[in-house]
């Protein structure tokens, strides 16, 4: 009988309790969570998995030849060594590149350093690798070349900032799930409202509420319309409808609806006049007066594959009741990704229901678990990162361009910028060989810097491209504070197990390096990790006390259970704008929602939403060679690539390999069967996957989620004579394009790409186990 007490902890996929059980963990979700994510159970076997890193590792080629560009990254072998020697080697290289004594003024040595971290390593407020890395680089280099926006949402973030004032207004503002449940008559969901990504949230979630809210709305009579190539981008709901246009054609569908609204006088002109600007500049394009092409439902039908009658019906239904227009991240992770977000905002503005509860528009409601929830009334603990004195940055998905083309000009938000000359890449808390596109190109890019240093808890493909690897603890091996900006519980993240091998916390690694560089006091301020947690916790504790709410001291908090946090009752930003559009104007050039945007026109794009055919879509010439649209969406059984070796994630694979879904009619035409091993390929590479047949997938679409650990091999496909690079584990990003979404945002365009599909006959190459991604020698 196991008498060990359960301890509280939190993660990106939810808060839970756990206790040691044999070599693993017994995990139970919080009783208050109505729809807990099964992904929390991936942690059960993570603490001592063979993929874990327990000692520092240094690449043999770097040891032998010293710093410099090296094509052996990604294929070289690593040697284990003790901490002192590894830290000395790293500190010596950092000092060579200028770390330590900093000039009072002038250029900072960090101008040649890229601080790479994507922020998903922990839901804790202190042991957040991204923040710790940035604080370290600010302390020892005076700053670093940073990144802006996100892989998930860059195109949408940028266009919303310009035409709406801030992307946060679309992601963390009304309408909330309870308002949709109680008031919406119709939810028109472009990209659907998939529960899959709503399992996760950056700061964790104590309760997953989306499913219950949608079910409550549907029982009340709200009609849900899922506009997506995948019908299960919406949960099973009474009366739900699936409309599956050709991928990347949503703008044309919206324009066809908008034409019908205008033609049949279903437009709310009072709303347009009071709350928007530029409709008069958009209308001639919609009517075809500027290009000779009226954007009629029949025109849209030819592009989208959706019957004109269906488009007219959708528009009429949207105008007949209280309609909420929702757009997920997925639509903008593509060429011209700004356009569907902007056009959906225009469509919602034409309906003119933004003042009504449960109506209006949101961007990203179905994209993460913290959307559609009310904000907190108290501030959260926050680690100060210091000042970055290097003004340079890149759009986050331009890392290959940065490393491959120093000095090259590019545009961002209408400004011409130039890529820096990066000599050091320091990466902690992320795995770009999961989330970046065109991974063969990224491999070439990672060969260019002098030195790459990585912190990781497991041997990922990113670690396999580093020169120095420091083994970091998992979140379950340390103490922290779990809290999110719109979650009503603050969770004591109590340690669940001892560090694996000699793994250390990121903070302790950075502190050791800072001391070697003479910057220890500036980085630590004389505090250890627990001291810092107690310090940053006081910010929330004092705010609770001022409100007369329970506010235990830090020690009691860590010994106890979750602390309730109050929600704000302040009207949302959009509520204030709709109540007083002059007094609470939006932070745009006009102060209103911009249907025509002069700033975007000045940046070199059309000043209003337009349909522009992408290079890789089913209606284009490239589809003759690559006739399937690959949808590389977020996975069901993990967050990105994290804990891909966990039991929940492994259950989504077959024979250790990722699964791709295809419509049965396509499989019949190609002579494929359920369970076949198939090769997806295009000019960028190939991926081996196992086939699953599903009527939930639109014809000529193949769906392969991201997250497989990248394992490239040079192989000759059956019946051919030439080798090609193939990921035998099934990572779709060997196939996706590294182009920017547009010259405006330079955002990630990795959701959609064109591929060919063939059966792999004969002997099938084995997938590469997680423990073997990183080749190691004993010290």
XYZ file of C-alpha atoms in Angstrom:
779
model
C 0.000 0.000 0.000
C 1.327 3.437 -0.947
C 1.050 5.779 2.042
C 3.142 8.596 0.529
C 1.331 11.944 0.553
C 0.215 13.577 -2.666
C 1.937 16.835 -3.524
C 0.622 19.697 -5.634
C 2.222 20.665 -8.910
C 1.321 22.427 -12.147
C 2.159 22.133 -15.814
C 1.212 23.677 -19.133
C -1.511 21.059 -19.505
C -3.010 21.506 -16.049
C -2.572 21.490 -12.292
C -2.496 18.152 -10.479
C -1.390 16.178 -7.442
C 1.215 13.441 -7.552
C 3.241 11.058 -5.426
C 6.050 8.610 -6.000
C 4.966 5.171 -7.180
C 7.714 2.677 -7.891
C 10.119 4.288 -10.353
C 7.516 6.805 -11.541
C 4.688 9.024 -10.378
C 1.036 8.451 -9.598
C -0.765 11.520 -10.956
C -4.258 12.771 -10.213
C -5.844 15.906 -11.681
C -7.417 18.456 -9.382
C -10.937 17.539 -8.338
C -12.075 20.996 -9.452
C -11.027 20.428 -13.087
C -14.140 19.395 -15.080
C -12.190 18.227 -18.139
C -8.572 17.430 -17.185
C -6.040 16.790 -19.902
C -4.622 13.269 -20.094
C -1.267 14.798 -21.095
C -0.417 15.290 -17.409
C 0.182 11.530 -17.269
C 3.162 11.887 -19.635
C 5.055 12.998 -16.528
C 4.531 9.631 -14.857
C 7.611 8.037 -16.450
C 9.642 11.144 -17.270
C 11.919 11.498 -14.263
C 14.283 8.649 -15.120
C 13.607 8.069 -18.812
C 16.645 6.870 -20.846
C 16.479 10.086 -22.899
C 17.310 12.168 -19.799
C 20.643 13.974 -19.578
C 22.524 13.512 -16.326
C 25.976 15.032 -16.971
C 27.317 17.933 -19.060
C 28.227 17.043 -22.641
C 30.669 18.677 -25.055
C 30.873 17.987 -28.773
C 34.084 16.235 -29.798
C 34.674 18.443 -32.857
C 34.396 21.610 -30.761
C 36.772 20.198 -28.162
C 39.321 19.229 -30.807
C 39.165 22.237 -33.123
C 37.773 25.034 -30.982
C 34.989 27.492 -31.790
C 33.934 28.199 -35.341
C 31.421 27.244 -38.034
C 31.130 23.455 -38.266
C 29.033 21.255 -40.548
C 29.492 18.353 -38.136
C 26.842 19.768 -35.804
C 23.932 17.352 -35.869
C 26.089 14.295 -36.611
C 29.041 14.593 -34.218
C 29.524 12.621 -30.988
C 29.509 14.016 -27.447
C 31.663 13.288 -24.446
C 30.512 13.553 -20.845
C 32.545 15.609 -18.405
C 32.318 16.995 -14.888
C 30.494 20.219 -14.132
C 33.510 22.320 -13.244
C 35.317 21.579 -16.491
C 32.192 22.120 -18.610
C 31.384 25.406 -16.855
C 34.981 26.566 -17.258
C 34.887 25.790 -20.980
C 31.613 27.654 -21.430
C 32.718 30.638 -19.338
C 35.970 30.830 -21.290
C 34.088 30.956 -24.582
C 31.625 33.546 -23.255
C 34.554 35.680 -22.057
C 36.256 35.357 -25.453
C 33.119 36.808 -27.036
C 33.009 39.748 -24.620
C 31.048 38.614 -21.571
C 32.049 40.074 -18.229
C 33.303 43.650 -17.968
C 30.872 45.783 -19.998
C 31.387 49.261 -21.444
C 29.326 52.052 -19.940
C 28.195 53.201 -23.378
C 28.502 52.139 -26.991
C 27.888 48.762 -28.633
C 27.343 45.806 -26.344
C 29.112 42.477 -26.993
C 25.661 40.910 -26.912
C 25.056 42.340 -30.395
C 26.624 39.083 -31.677
C 24.656 36.819 -29.308
C 21.248 35.329 -30.027
C 19.203 34.444 -26.942
C 17.048 31.574 -28.145
C 14.268 30.347 -25.908
C 10.635 29.732 -26.631
C 9.284 29.818 -23.111
C 7.498 26.459 -22.835
C 9.891 24.670 -20.463
C 7.832 25.292 -17.312
C 4.543 26.752 -16.141
C 6.326 28.063 -13.035
C 6.765 31.777 -12.462
C 10.439 31.527 -11.431
C 11.991 28.477 -13.115
C 11.042 29.825 -16.512
C 14.045 29.143 -18.727
C 13.321 31.994 -21.117
C 13.256 34.624 -18.373
C 16.314 33.186 -16.635
C 18.274 33.136 -19.915
C 17.365 36.714 -20.747
C 18.348 37.894 -17.265
C 21.686 36.078 -17.640
C 22.492 37.534 -21.075
C 21.551 41.019 -19.895
C 23.829 40.560 -16.878
C 26.952 39.239 -18.631
C 26.672 40.603 -22.202
C 24.672 43.779 -21.618
C 21.933 42.283 -23.754
C 21.399 40.046 -26.763
C 19.707 39.883 -30.145
C 16.161 38.994 -29.188
C 13.082 37.761 -31.010
C 9.574 39.171 -31.230
C 6.164 37.560 -31.710
C 5.577 33.806 -31.664
C 5.696 30.840 -34.029
C 2.060 30.178 -33.180
C 0.666 33.599 -33.918
C 3.086 36.115 -35.469
C 1.093 37.102 -38.553
C -2.056 37.511 -36.504
C -0.273 39.377 -33.708
C 1.223 41.894 -36.099
C -1.883 42.655 -38.123
C -4.060 42.886 -35.012
C -1.643 45.285 -33.359
C -1.911 47.563 -36.390
C -5.626 47.399 -37.254
C -7.061 46.680 -33.817
C -4.504 48.091 -31.404
C -3.127 44.959 -29.740
C -3.322 41.243 -30.351
C -4.094 40.794 -26.651
C -7.471 42.424 -27.239
C -8.300 39.441 -29.429
C -6.782 36.755 -27.263
C -7.526 37.660 -23.659
C -10.579 39.860 -23.903
C -14.322 39.321 -24.173
C -16.343 37.459 -25.230
C -15.665 34.889 -22.560
C -16.728 31.258 -22.592
C -19.578 31.894 -20.171
C -20.942 34.620 -22.437
C -20.879 32.290 -25.448
C -22.574 29.589 -23.401
C -25.349 31.960 -22.320
C -25.858 34.346 -25.243
C -24.502 33.270 -28.644
C -26.968 32.166 -31.331
C -24.260 31.113 -33.777
C -20.523 30.531 -33.491
C -18.823 30.735 -36.867
C -15.481 29.112 -36.127
C -12.825 29.503 -38.821
C -10.255 26.842 -37.971
C -12.817 25.314 -35.626
C -12.633 25.315 -31.840
C -10.426 22.257 -31.323
C -10.099 20.897 -27.801
C -6.645 19.572 -28.701
C -4.675 22.838 -28.232
C -7.061 24.014 -25.533
C -5.565 21.384 -23.236
C -2.529 23.614 -22.761
C -1.815 27.128 -21.520
C 1.451 29.011 -20.910
C 0.934 29.388 -17.158
C -1.074 26.229 -16.630
C -4.784 25.826 -15.954
C -6.586 24.663 -12.839
C -9.783 23.985 -14.808
C -10.453 23.235 -18.492
C -13.803 24.925 -19.204
C -14.166 25.110 -23.009
C -15.874 21.767 -23.615
C -18.563 22.369 -20.990
C -19.228 25.896 -22.265
C -19.675 24.715 -25.855
C -21.931 21.856 -24.784
C -24.046 24.249 -22.706
C -24.372 26.663 -25.628
C -25.314 23.868 -28.037
C -27.975 22.501 -25.667
C -29.437 25.998 -25.478
C -29.694 26.034 -29.266
C -26.535 27.818 -30.341
C -25.398 26.629 -33.793
C -21.691 25.858 -34.180
C -20.137 25.922 -37.648
C -16.653 24.443 -38.010
C -14.843 25.838 -41.050
C -11.805 23.587 -41.349
C -10.372 20.725 -43.418
C -10.753 18.591 -40.257
C -14.205 17.970 -38.794
C -12.777 17.106 -35.367
C -11.476 20.653 -35.069
C -14.778 20.969 -33.221
C -16.015 18.564 -30.505
C -19.139 16.525 -31.095
C -21.999 18.973 -30.473
C -25.737 18.795 -31.208
C -26.518 20.467 -34.523
C -22.888 21.295 -35.331
C -22.028 21.750 -38.992
C -18.775 21.046 -40.840
C -17.751 23.135 -43.849
C -14.429 22.153 -45.402
C -13.044 24.637 -47.935
C -9.760 24.024 -49.688
C -7.068 24.886 -47.128
C -5.784 28.478 -47.364
C -8.956 29.763 -49.074
C -10.843 31.068 -46.024
C -10.401 34.694 -47.146
C -12.248 33.941 -50.383
C -15.057 32.283 -48.407
C -15.344 35.317 -46.114
C -15.357 37.686 -49.092
C -18.180 35.710 -50.686
C -20.155 36.033 -47.449
C -19.345 39.747 -47.233
C -20.571 40.303 -50.815
C -23.873 38.636 -49.928
C -24.264 40.809 -46.809
C -23.650 43.964 -48.828
C -25.814 42.924 -51.780
C -28.797 42.095 -49.552
C -28.424 45.121 -47.239
C -27.570 42.962 -44.226
C -24.668 45.222 -43.203
C -24.857 47.195 -39.943
C -23.865 50.580 -41.358
C -24.306 52.412 -38.072
C -21.703 50.149 -36.469
C -19.301 50.629 -39.374
C -19.670 54.397 -39.192
C -19.133 54.666 -35.450
C -16.539 51.987 -34.696
C -14.554 51.400 -37.889
C -12.677 53.323 -40.541
C -12.064 52.605 -44.204
C -15.069 50.538 -45.234
C -15.546 52.909 -48.164
C -12.035 51.978 -49.378
C -12.735 48.226 -49.048
C -16.174 48.241 -50.705
C -14.983 48.898 -54.301
C -12.705 45.844 -54.053
C -15.571 43.730 -52.694
C -17.846 44.835 -55.534
C -15.133 44.299 -58.147
C -14.866 47.954 -59.146
C -11.079 48.043 -58.588
C -10.090 44.766 -60.264
C -13.104 43.806 -62.342
C -13.880 40.768 -60.175
C -16.945 40.980 -57.905
C -16.336 38.749 -54.879
C -19.637 36.951 -55.259
C -20.487 33.609 -53.652
C -20.064 32.015 -57.072
C -16.579 33.500 -57.377
C -15.751 32.216 -53.877
C -17.190 28.778 -54.673
C -14.757 28.296 -57.551
C -11.813 28.985 -55.220
C -12.959 27.253 -52.039
C -14.882 24.278 -53.373
C -17.872 25.267 -51.195
C -21.167 25.652 -53.104
C -22.321 29.226 -53.641
C -25.668 28.376 -52.036
C -23.882 27.312 -48.848
C -21.934 30.571 -48.762
C -25.124 32.618 -49.176
C -26.832 30.561 -46.476
C -23.947 31.065 -44.047
C -24.020 34.825 -44.553
C -27.787 35.022 -44.056
C -27.673 32.903 -40.903
C -24.843 34.986 -39.465
C -26.899 38.142 -39.939
C -30.079 36.616 -38.501
C -28.968 36.271 -34.888
C -26.263 36.976 -32.337
C -23.149 35.643 -34.088
C -19.659 35.218 -32.773
C -16.885 35.027 -35.397
C -13.864 33.111 -34.152
C -10.518 32.553 -35.876
C -7.820 30.191 -34.591
C -4.077 30.540 -34.901
C -4.040 27.867 -37.587
C -5.362 30.138 -40.348
C -2.554 32.664 -40.057
C 0.320 30.136 -39.908
C 0.422 30.224 -43.699
C 1.351 32.395 -46.657
C -0.479 35.738 -46.463
C -1.439 34.742 -42.936
C -2.511 38.237 -41.928
C -5.390 38.244 -44.404
C -7.832 35.682 -42.884
C -7.540 37.286 -39.443
C -8.126 40.760 -40.825
C -10.937 39.669 -43.140
C -12.728 37.836 -40.316
C -12.578 41.064 -38.304
C -14.076 42.929 -41.273
C -16.814 40.304 -41.613
C -17.686 40.606 -37.920
C -17.678 44.404 -38.216
C -20.106 44.237 -41.133
C -22.421 42.160 -38.944
C -22.025 44.934 -36.365
C -22.697 42.953 -33.196
C -19.525 43.763 -31.276
C -21.483 45.414 -28.458
C -23.551 42.286 -27.743
C -22.498 39.654 -25.219
C -21.508 36.429 -26.920
C -21.189 38.116 -30.326
C -18.460 40.055 -32.100
C -15.034 38.633 -32.848
C -12.124 36.845 -31.201
C -8.774 35.756 -32.500
C -7.340 32.538 -30.965
C -10.309 31.466 -28.834
C -9.733 27.833 -29.827
C -5.948 28.009 -29.827
C -4.960 27.715 -26.149
C -6.598 26.896 -22.856
C -6.249 30.364 -21.350
C -8.443 32.075 -23.972
C -12.010 33.138 -23.284
C -11.383 33.503 -19.543
C -11.659 36.554 -17.333
C -8.455 38.268 -16.166
C -7.207 38.410 -12.595
C -7.585 41.368 -10.276
C -4.107 40.910 -8.753
C -0.609 40.874 -10.275
C 1.349 37.629 -10.487
C 4.876 36.852 -9.301
C 7.420 38.000 -11.888
C 11.205 37.655 -12.154
C 12.889 40.893 -13.307
C 14.984 40.232 -16.408
C 17.091 43.382 -16.326
C 17.713 45.708 -19.232
C 18.556 44.545 -22.738
C 20.896 47.241 -24.084
C 21.045 45.620 -27.541
C 18.229 47.112 -29.653
C 18.392 44.473 -32.392
C 15.804 41.735 -32.804
C 14.355 39.355 -35.379
C 10.835 38.103 -36.026
C 10.982 34.822 -34.137
C 10.622 32.464 -37.112
C 13.531 34.038 -39.029
C 16.305 32.204 -37.131
C 17.665 30.391 -40.215
C 17.785 33.656 -42.158
C 19.583 35.333 -39.256
C 22.300 32.694 -39.070
C 22.691 32.079 -42.806
C 22.599 35.669 -44.062
C 24.235 38.194 -41.708
C 23.775 41.723 -42.988
C 20.893 40.827 -45.311
C 18.039 43.345 -45.445
C 14.457 42.402 -44.656
C 11.254 44.274 -43.842
C 9.110 44.054 -40.718
C 6.027 46.226 -40.108
C 7.142 48.433 -42.988
C 10.637 49.014 -41.580
C 13.802 47.858 -43.336
C 16.115 45.989 -40.961
C 19.294 43.913 -41.300
C 20.231 40.575 -39.782
C 23.025 40.658 -37.205
C 26.256 38.665 -37.425
C 25.661 36.022 -34.749
C 28.663 34.250 -33.247
C 27.020 32.671 -30.192
C 23.612 31.021 -29.881
C 22.500 30.302 -26.310
C 19.319 28.233 -26.173
C 17.402 27.248 -23.048
C 13.811 26.107 -22.746
C 12.953 25.248 -26.317
C 13.471 22.858 -29.204
C 13.659 24.663 -32.569
C 14.184 21.335 -34.327
C 10.586 20.697 -33.408
C 8.854 23.991 -34.155
C 10.928 25.545 -36.945
C 10.296 24.843 -40.630
C 12.490 23.319 -43.379
C 14.682 21.470 -40.899
C 17.405 20.683 -43.401
C 17.838 24.417 -43.895
C 17.873 24.929 -40.114
C 20.646 22.331 -39.882
C 22.718 24.362 -42.331
C 21.982 27.490 -40.302
C 23.084 25.898 -37.027
C 26.448 25.102 -38.646
C 27.326 28.816 -38.945
C 27.892 30.266 -35.420
C 31.164 29.919 -33.518
C 29.484 28.235 -30.547
C 26.063 26.936 -29.542
C 25.224 26.307 -25.877
C 22.034 24.499 -24.916
C 20.286 23.640 -21.653
C 18.022 20.616 -21.916
C 16.704 17.841 -19.723
C 16.618 15.325 -22.576
C 18.648 14.569 -25.679
C 16.643 16.356 -28.368
C 17.748 17.145 -31.921
C 18.479 20.696 -30.773
C 20.898 19.341 -28.189
C 22.469 17.266 -30.984
C 23.351 20.517 -32.787
C 24.993 22.137 -29.743
C 28.655 22.387 -28.733
C 28.076 22.472 -24.975
C 25.023 20.877 -23.343
C 24.109 21.479 -19.723
C 21.633 18.962 -18.245
C 18.677 20.781 -16.694
C 16.127 19.552 -14.212
C 12.529 18.890 -15.121
C 9.829 21.013 -13.510
C 8.842 18.052 -11.282
C 12.339 18.051 -9.760
C 12.149 21.560 -8.318
C 9.918 23.910 -6.357
C 8.091 26.793 -8.012
C 4.954 28.944 -8.152
C 2.266 27.992 -10.668
C 0.020 30.843 -11.772
C -1.525 32.271 -14.945
C -2.961 35.671 -15.756
C -6.557 34.468 -15.987
C -6.668 31.370 -13.816
C -8.321 31.623 -10.369
C -5.810 29.404 -8.494
C -2.154 29.888 -7.616
C -0.544 26.466 -7.242
C 2.346 25.508 -4.949
C 4.570 23.495 -7.305
C 6.068 21.121 -4.756
C 9.058 18.977 -5.656
C 7.964 15.514 -6.783
C 11.346 13.838 -7.225
C 15.091 14.303 -6.987
C 17.100 15.638 -9.959
C 18.123 13.021 -12.485
C 21.846 12.220 -12.280
C 23.752 15.478 -11.907
C 21.119 17.685 -13.571
C 20.896 21.220 -12.176
C 18.284 23.942 -12.227
C 18.721 26.499 -15.029
C 19.095 29.250 -12.417
C 22.005 27.474 -10.741
C 23.739 26.897 -14.091
C 23.470 30.557 -15.026
C 24.572 31.643 -11.539
C 27.686 29.449 -11.765
C 28.595 30.924 -15.148
C 27.915 34.480 -13.985
C 30.267 34.018 -11.019
C 33.027 32.774 -13.323
C 32.561 35.892 -15.450
C 32.651 38.285 -12.477
C 28.922 39.045 -12.775
C 27.554 36.766 -10.070
C 26.174 39.494 -7.814
C 24.479 41.239 -10.711
C 22.719 38.039 -11.721
C 21.771 36.546 -8.353
C 21.629 39.680 -6.147
C 22.882 37.329 -3.446
C 19.738 35.175 -3.574
C 19.283 31.484 -4.209
C 16.263 30.089 -6.058
C 14.041 29.828 -2.997
C 14.946 33.355 -1.873
C 13.938 34.655 -5.291
C 10.644 32.764 -5.216
C 9.818 34.200 -1.826
C 10.665 37.694 -3.083
C 8.545 37.570 -6.241
C 5.682 35.825 -4.388
C 5.297 38.878 -2.129
C 3.946 40.922 -5.053
C 0.828 38.759 -5.202
C 0.681 38.166 -1.449
C 0.624 41.917 -0.717
C -2.035 42.556 -3.380
C -4.254 39.871 -1.825
C -3.722 41.334 1.635
C -4.738 44.810 0.424
C -8.001 43.291 -0.796
C -8.580 41.572 2.538
C -8.168 38.113 1.026
C -6.243 35.128 2.425
C -2.525 35.653 1.749
C -0.293 33.052 3.413
C 3.430 33.654 3.640
C 5.597 31.781 1.163
C 6.557 28.912 3.460
C 2.911 28.246 4.355
C 1.925 28.519 0.696
C 4.486 25.885 -0.305
C 3.391 23.556 2.519
C -0.287 24.035 1.784
C -2.586 23.915 -1.205
C -3.767 26.228 -3.982
C -4.574 29.836 -3.135
C -7.681 31.429 -4.662
C -7.067 34.533 -6.775
C -9.840 37.077 -7.456
C -11.048 37.766 -10.989
C -11.373 41.292 -12.290
C -14.816 42.854 -12.736
C -13.419 45.761 -14.771
C -15.110 46.097 -18.179
C -13.004 44.700 -20.969
C -11.097 46.919 -23.376
C -13.644 46.300 -26.112
C -16.567 46.931 -23.777
C -15.080 50.326 -22.933
C -14.471 51.087 -26.617
C -18.015 50.219 -27.586
C -19.411 52.287 -24.728
C -17.302 55.327 -25.632
C -15.387 55.050 -28.931
C -13.946 58.542 -28.589
C -13.025 58.466 -24.911
C -11.726 54.872 -25.066
C -10.351 54.930 -28.588
C -8.329 51.973 -29.804
C -4.550 52.410 -30.132
C -4.666 52.491 -33.945
C -3.938 55.436 -36.238
C -7.649 56.167 -36.538
C -8.610 55.134 -33.007
C -11.058 52.662 -34.558
C -11.097 49.190 -36.101
C -9.276 49.709 -39.389
C -10.898 48.056 -42.387
C -8.589 50.107 -44.588
C -5.235 50.660 -42.918
C -2.875 53.358 -44.242
C 0.043 51.928 -42.266
C -0.255 48.526 -43.936
C -0.591 50.223 -47.326
C 2.607 52.174 -46.615
C 4.324 48.878 -45.722
C 3.761 47.613 -49.250
C 0.663 45.421 -48.890
C -2.908 46.216 -49.953
C -4.528 48.526 -47.443
C -7.494 46.219 -46.863
C -7.975 42.437 -46.763
C -7.582 40.710 -50.125
C -7.577 37.189 -51.530
C -4.115 36.341 -52.867
C -3.507 32.760 -54.014
C -0.581 31.247 -52.086
C 2.170 29.337 -53.833
C 1.337 26.063 -52.065
C -2.384 25.399 -52.340
C -4.568 22.845 -54.091
C -5.655 25.288 -56.777
C -2.131 26.184 -57.866
C 0.328 24.831 -60.409
C 2.540 23.206 -57.763
C -0.328 20.847 -56.872
C 0.285 18.986 -60.133
C 3.556 17.672 -58.632
C 2.478 17.536 -54.997
C -1.271 16.861 -54.995
C -1.975 16.760 -51.232
C -2.234 19.640 -48.784
C -0.413 18.694 -45.603
C -1.939 20.178 -42.445
C 0.797 20.227 -39.777
C -1.284 20.996 -36.698
C -0.774 20.682 -32.966
C -0.723 17.152 -31.490
C -3.333 15.470 -29.330
C -1.071 13.638 -26.888
C 1.620 16.176 -26.034
C 2.529 19.855 -26.006
C 4.731 20.545 -29.014
C 7.469 17.874 -28.688
C 7.651 17.815 -24.887
C 7.660 14.403 -23.238
C 7.070 12.730 -26.597
C 8.325 9.557 -24.915
C 5.535 9.672 -22.300
C 2.813 6.995 -22.227
C 0.035 9.299 -23.476
C 2.106 10.498 -26.407
C 3.315 6.999 -27.288
C -0.293 5.786 -27.484
C -0.888 8.180 -30.392
C 1.899 6.520 -32.453
C 1.952 3.222 -34.278
C 5.027 1.059 -34.263
C 6.842 3.959 -32.626
C 6.114 6.307 -35.514
C 3.770 9.260 -36.044
C 0.377 8.723 -37.675
C -0.940 10.707 -40.648
C -4.650 10.798 -41.466
C -6.160 10.673 -44.973
C -9.681 10.505 -46.346
C -10.597 6.888 -47.311
C -11.535 7.910 -50.861
C -8.005 9.238 -51.463
C -6.483 6.071 -50.023
C -8.592 3.879 -52.305
C -7.538 5.887 -55.344
C -3.848 5.483 -54.390
C -4.126 1.806 -53.425
C -3.295 2.511 -49.774
C -4.695 0.775 -46.700
C -5.012 1.456 -42.991
C -1.688 0.871 -41.237
C 0.523 1.220 -44.327
C 3.848 2.962 -43.889
C 3.820 5.879 -46.299
C 6.318 8.496 -47.439
C 5.295 12.143 -47.520
C 7.701 14.228 -49.563
C 8.360 17.375 -51.508
C 11.463 19.235 -52.645
C 12.490 19.939 -49.022
C 12.636 16.319 -47.815
C 10.516 13.405 -46.673
C 8.794 11.964 -43.613
C 7.901 8.327 -42.915
C 4.550 7.911 -41.162
C 1.859 5.303 -40.581
C -1.450 5.823 -42.412
C -4.794 6.159 -40.665
C -7.996 6.436 -42.700
C -10.545 8.964 -41.464
C -13.651 10.502 -42.970
C -13.018 13.451 -40.652
C -10.330 14.665 -43.062
C -11.236 16.552 -46.247
C -10.333 14.924 -49.557
C -6.852 15.808 -50.896
C -5.730 16.737 -47.385
C -3.336 14.755 -45.226
C -3.013 15.665 -41.557
C 0.215 15.054 -39.626
C 0.675 16.672 -36.245
C 3.961 18.172 -35.170
C 6.018 16.872 -32.269
C 7.997 13.841 -33.443
C 11.656 14.077 -32.443
C 13.578 14.861 -35.601
C 15.590 11.870 -36.858
C 16.890 12.506 -40.409
C 18.387 9.647 -42.390
C 19.736 9.443 -45.949
C 17.556 6.790 -47.598
C 16.646 5.633 -51.092
C 12.867 5.259 -51.528
C 11.747 1.888 -52.948
C 11.994 1.712 -56.719
C 14.213 4.788 -56.966
C 17.946 5.290 -57.413
C 18.632 8.551 -55.577
C 18.933 9.114 -51.849
C 17.006 11.785 -50.034
C 16.828 12.998 -46.444
C 13.870 11.479 -44.615
C 12.778 11.894 -40.998
C 12.081 8.295 -39.999
C 10.145 9.427 -36.902
C 7.653 11.515 -38.892
C 8.416 15.178 -38.128
C 6.386 17.229 -40.653
C 8.725 20.209 -40.399
C 11.210 18.519 -42.692
C 8.514 19.256 -45.323
C 7.203 22.696 -44.350
C 8.379 25.960 -45.865
C 10.607 28.472 -44.078
C 9.140 31.450 -45.956
C 7.723 34.340 -43.948
C 3.972 34.812 -43.974
C 4.459 38.206 -45.642
C 6.750 41.239 -45.723
C 4.608 42.737 -42.953
C 5.009 40.142 -40.189
C 7.634 37.642 -41.393
C 5.577 35.168 -39.366
C 5.735 31.384 -39.437
C 3.956 29.875 -42.444
C 4.343 26.253 -41.380
C 0.736 25.068 -41.006
C 0.235 24.186 -44.674
C 2.443 22.751 -47.394
C 2.024 20.576 -50.481
C 3.291 16.974 -50.542
C 3.206 13.801 -52.569
C 2.149 10.522 -50.910
C 3.502 7.064 -51.783
C 3.544 3.678 -50.067
C 6.876 2.487 -48.646
C 7.265 -1.060 -49.899
C 9.787 -3.626 -48.740
C 11.826 -3.265 -45.559
C 10.750 -0.261 -43.493
C 13.504 1.677 -41.654
C 13.056 1.620 -37.893
C 12.171 4.843 -36.077
C 14.909 6.236 -33.834
C 14.152 5.837 -30.111
C 14.226 8.994 -28.012
C 17.273 7.766 -26.087
C 19.299 7.526 -29.330
C 18.681 10.979 -30.849
C 21.829 12.334 -29.174
C 25.002 10.205 -29.648
C 27.042 10.106 -26.431
C 30.317 8.650 -25.189
C 31.037 7.992 -21.514
C 33.414 10.458 -19.844
